[in-house]
Amino acid sequence: MSFDFQNRIRLGMVGGGEGAFIGAVHRLAARMDDHYTFVAGALSSTPDKAKRSGAALGLAPDRVYSDYEAMAKAEAKRPDGIEAVSIVTPNHMHAPVAKAFLKAGIHVICDKPLALSLKEAKSLEALLAKRKDVIFALTHNYSGYPMIRHAKAMVKAGELGEIRVVQGEYPQDWLTTALEKTGQKQAAWRTDPKRSGAGGCVGDIGTHTYQLLCDVSGLAGEELAADLTSFVKGRVLDDNAHVMLRFKGGAKGMIWASQVAPGNENGLKIRIYGTKGGLEWKQEDPNYLWYTPFGEPKRLITRGGAGSNAAAGRMTRVPPGHPEGYLEGFANIYSEVALAIKAKRSGRKPDKAITFPGIEDGVAGMAFIEACVKSSAKNGKWMKL
């Protein structure tokens, strides 16, 4: 990863105030490669909470807002206003906030999923198509891991041959009981359809799994059949999902996502199999990628180690053997976006090596969620994507 310490990007944030988990993650990720300066925020819609949160983070009082629309308008008028905004609210606010800042000409870095519905996502996509001056990124952070970039480059180069089978799983256990009934903030909004959307587990972590499978394999989904379950009594949204997938070109796939699987913390794992070989990667051990050429012994490729390719090298900060993980993966997304913003500043096209999830990933993710919900409601009927 190359660093550019000059001309830091002025960054704002919507959401991420007191009691929020993901806001702190985004702020740490933005700071890691020193591309951004955090200068403004609408950290809460409650004025007192917004002021406390802003003061705690060292923001100037006149750059602390309790209304995101007021923030977008005010910052767009300032000569020193923000150039980019991070959206780290619950899901129901992603699209409205993104629209406000896109209309103000401010670059957007948005947490996933993109919206509450596919219709809302496509509306945002249509707006972005008219605003060629702004950059939109969706923080599917797992796509920023070095060994994921290595795997993607291998598939693209044809080292696995024609892709036949892809599998992903993402088990967690934190919602095994009705945690939302205790007042726990993260559980409360994630299990509320008004704030989370139609998908529970499938929207929260199933979308990560689907995006990662498509990103690494280069495949596009065509149809799916899903079985969504709410195991915890009284829970409205799903907490477990089984999904079968058919991809354009004939490849097949499966996803299991669960938040009620005791013994699992954050077990994201993907497998990609082609006519020439297979790959396997686990998020909880992210610096290792297992590669098996057909008919040969299994090989371990390590981040920064022998055989690690240039795509992984771009995402690497420290020597091999020193672990890089979740925050660094997030930071890689932020840094790729920063390089794209800086290229746009100077009127250049970004380097072709710069990649990050965008509006297309967001729309595909919403299509995945809605197809899963509809399929499950019809007893696993196959649905078009």
Short mmCIF file of N, CA and C in Angstrom, two decimals, residues 147 150 287 300-309 312-313 316 318-321:
data_model
loop_
_atom_site.label_atom_id
_atom_site.label_comp_id
_atom_site.label_asym_id
_atom_site.label_seq_id
_atom_site.Cartn_x
_atom_site.Cartn_y
_atom_site.Cartn_z
N MET A 147 -5.45 -11.10 0.67
CA MET A 147 -5.55 -12.42 0.06
C MET A 147 -6.83 -12.60 -0.74
N HIS A 150 -5.67 -11.23 -3.94
CA HIS A 150 -4.84 -12.26 -4.58
C HIS A 150 -5.72 -13.29 -5.27
N ASN A 287 -4.81 -13.89 6.56
CA ASN A 287 -3.52 -13.77 5.87
C ASN A 287 -3.12 -15.04 5.13
N LEU A 300 -0.25 -23.46 0.52
CA LEU A 300 -0.59 -22.31 1.34
C LEU A 300 0.11 -21.08 0.81
N ILE A 301 -0.68 -20.05 0.48
CA ILE A 301 -0.14 -18.76 0.05
C ILE A 301 -0.39 -17.77 1.19
N THR A 302 0.64 -17.08 1.62
CA THR A 302 0.50 -16.16 2.74
C THR A 302 0.67 -14.71 2.28
N ARG A 303 0.00 -13.80 3.01
CA ARG A 303 0.11 -12.39 2.67
C ARG A 303 1.56 -11.92 2.81
N GLY A 304 2.12 -11.42 1.72
CA GLY A 304 3.49 -10.94 1.72
C GLY A 304 4.53 -12.03 1.59
N GLY A 305 4.09 -13.29 1.54
CA GLY A 305 5.03 -14.40 1.45
C GLY A 305 5.34 -14.79 0.01
N ALA A 306 6.11 -15.86 -0.13
CA ALA A 306 6.48 -16.33 -1.46
C ALA A 306 5.22 -16.70 -2.25
N GLY A 307 5.12 -16.18 -3.46
CA GLY A 307 3.98 -16.48 -4.30
C GLY A 307 2.85 -15.49 -4.19
N SER A 308 2.89 -14.60 -3.21
CA SER A 308 1.85 -13.58 -3.07
C SER A 308 1.96 -12.59 -4.22
N ASN A 309 0.84 -12.31 -4.89
CA ASN A 309 0.92 -11.52 -6.11
C ASN A 309 0.82 -10.01 -5.88
N ALA A 312 -2.30 -8.46 -4.13
CA ALA A 312 -2.24 -8.54 -2.67
C ALA A 312 -1.24 -7.54 -2.12
N GLY A 313 -0.14 -7.36 -2.83
CA GLY A 313 0.90 -6.44 -2.39
C GLY A 313 0.43 -5.01 -2.26
N THR A 316 -1.03 -4.46 1.19
CA THR A 316 -0.23 -4.93 2.31
C THR A 316 0.57 -3.80 2.95
N VAL A 318 2.46 -4.35 6.36
CA VAL A 318 3.56 -4.82 7.22
C VAL A 318 4.15 -6.11 6.68
N PRO A 319 5.36 -6.48 7.11
CA PRO A 319 6.00 -7.69 6.60
C PRO A 319 5.21 -8.95 6.92
N PRO A 320 5.44 -10.02 6.14
CA PRO A 320 4.73 -11.28 6.40
C PRO A 320 4.99 -11.79 7.81
N GLY A 321 3.99 -12.46 8.35
CA GLY A 321 4.10 -12.98 9.70
C GLY A 321 3.54 -12.05 10.75
#
